[in-house]
Amino acid sequence: MEKIASFTIDHEKLEPGLYVSRVDHFGDTTITTFDIRMTSPNDEPCMNTAELHTMEHLCATYARNNPEYKDRIVYFGPMGCRTGNYLLMEGELTSKEIVPFIIGMFEFVRDYEGVVPATVPKECGNCLDHNLPMAKYEAKRYLERCLYKIDDAHLVYPE
């Protein structure tokens, strides 16, 4: 079998950043997949499902309500390895051009107060698995250690 592209990235060199994971073309439609890498793989603890689940609800809510990008959002969700999230957007975009959008998204999570959207049984398939304080902590950590000072080395996968 052919190895999928995301498994060819050297995870021993990968650091927190914002990377274009892949660009796919479907007829006239282009989808860009972003790797929102929040922790260093195999080097520090991964995030727990509860904070990732809360982050998913808040980031998806933010993204789908953002005036500039809401009509281009395809998907936001956690990576299976729990070291970050994937964001799929319509169009061919670069990591650099969406940095302000991603900063706004994680500031939204960091500053969020109140009931997390769609965390009742009727709206969520695992409504008990949420952790707002830890989602806020992880968002703040990603902003401070990565997004606020992001450089080109953390916008393109390492060789």
Short mmCIF file of N, CA, C and O in Angstrom, two decimals, residues 15-19 96 99 146-156:
data_model
loop_
_atom_site.label_atom_id
_atom_site.label_comp_id
_atom_site.label_asym_id
_atom_site.label_seq_id
_atom_site.Cartn_x
_atom_site.Cartn_y
_atom_site.Cartn_z
N GLU A 15 7.62 20.64 15.06
CA GLU A 15 7.36 21.47 16.24
C GLU A 15 6.00 22.13 16.11
O GLU A 15 5.43 22.17 15.01
N PRO A 16 5.48 22.69 17.20
CA PRO A 16 4.22 23.42 17.08
C PRO A 16 4.33 24.49 15.98
O PRO A 16 5.35 25.16 15.84
N GLY A 17 3.27 24.57 15.20
CA GLY A 17 3.24 25.52 14.09
C GLY A 17 1.91 25.47 13.39
O GLY A 17 0.94 24.88 13.88
N LEU A 18 1.87 26.07 12.21
CA LEU A 18 0.68 26.09 11.37
C LEU A 18 1.15 25.75 9.96
O LEU A 18 1.81 26.56 9.32
N TYR A 19 0.82 24.56 9.51
CA TYR A 19 1.36 24.03 8.27
C TYR A 19 0.26 23.69 7.27
O TYR A 19 -0.83 23.29 7.66
N LYS A 96 0.66 31.27 6.03
CA LYS A 96 0.95 32.65 6.41
C LYS A 96 -0.28 33.55 6.30
O LYS A 96 -0.53 34.39 7.16
N VAL A 99 -2.78 33.13 9.33
CA VAL A 99 -2.30 33.31 10.71
C VAL A 99 -3.23 34.24 11.51
O VAL A 99 -3.63 33.88 12.63
N CYS A 146 3.71 29.87 20.17
CA CYS A 146 3.79 29.65 18.73
C CYS A 146 3.23 30.81 17.91
O CYS A 146 3.95 31.50 17.21
N LEU A 147 1.92 31.01 17.96
CA LEU A 147 1.26 31.90 17.01
C LEU A 147 1.70 33.35 17.10
O LEU A 147 1.88 34.01 16.07
N TYR A 148 1.87 33.89 18.29
CA TYR A 148 2.23 35.30 18.42
C TYR A 148 3.63 35.62 17.89
O TYR A 148 3.91 36.77 17.58
N LYS A 149 4.46 34.60 17.78
CA LYS A 149 5.83 34.83 17.28
C LYS A 149 6.17 33.90 16.12
O LYS A 149 7.34 33.61 15.89
N ILE A 150 5.17 33.46 15.39
CA ILE A 150 5.39 32.46 14.35
C ILE A 150 6.33 33.00 13.27
O ILE A 150 6.27 34.17 12.90
N ASP A 151 7.22 32.13 12.83
CA ASP A 151 8.17 32.47 11.78
C ASP A 151 8.01 31.47 10.63
O ASP A 151 7.24 30.51 10.73
N ASP A 152 8.73 31.72 9.56
CA ASP A 152 8.60 30.87 8.37
C ASP A 152 8.90 29.41 8.65
O ASP A 152 8.31 28.52 8.04
N ALA A 153 9.81 29.13 9.58
CA ALA A 153 10.16 27.75 9.90
C ALA A 153 9.00 26.97 10.50
O ALA A 153 9.00 25.74 10.47
N HIS A 154 8.03 27.68 11.04
CA HIS A 154 6.87 27.02 11.66
C HIS A 154 5.60 27.19 10.82
O HIS A 154 4.49 26.96 11.30
N LEU A 155 5.81 27.59 9.57
CA LEU A 155 4.72 27.70 8.61
C LEU A 155 4.87 26.70 7.46
O LEU A 155 3.98 26.56 6.63
N VAL A 156 6.02 26.01 7.42
CA VAL A 156 6.31 25.02 6.38
C VAL A 156 6.90 23.81 7.07
O VAL A 156 7.77 23.93 7.95
#
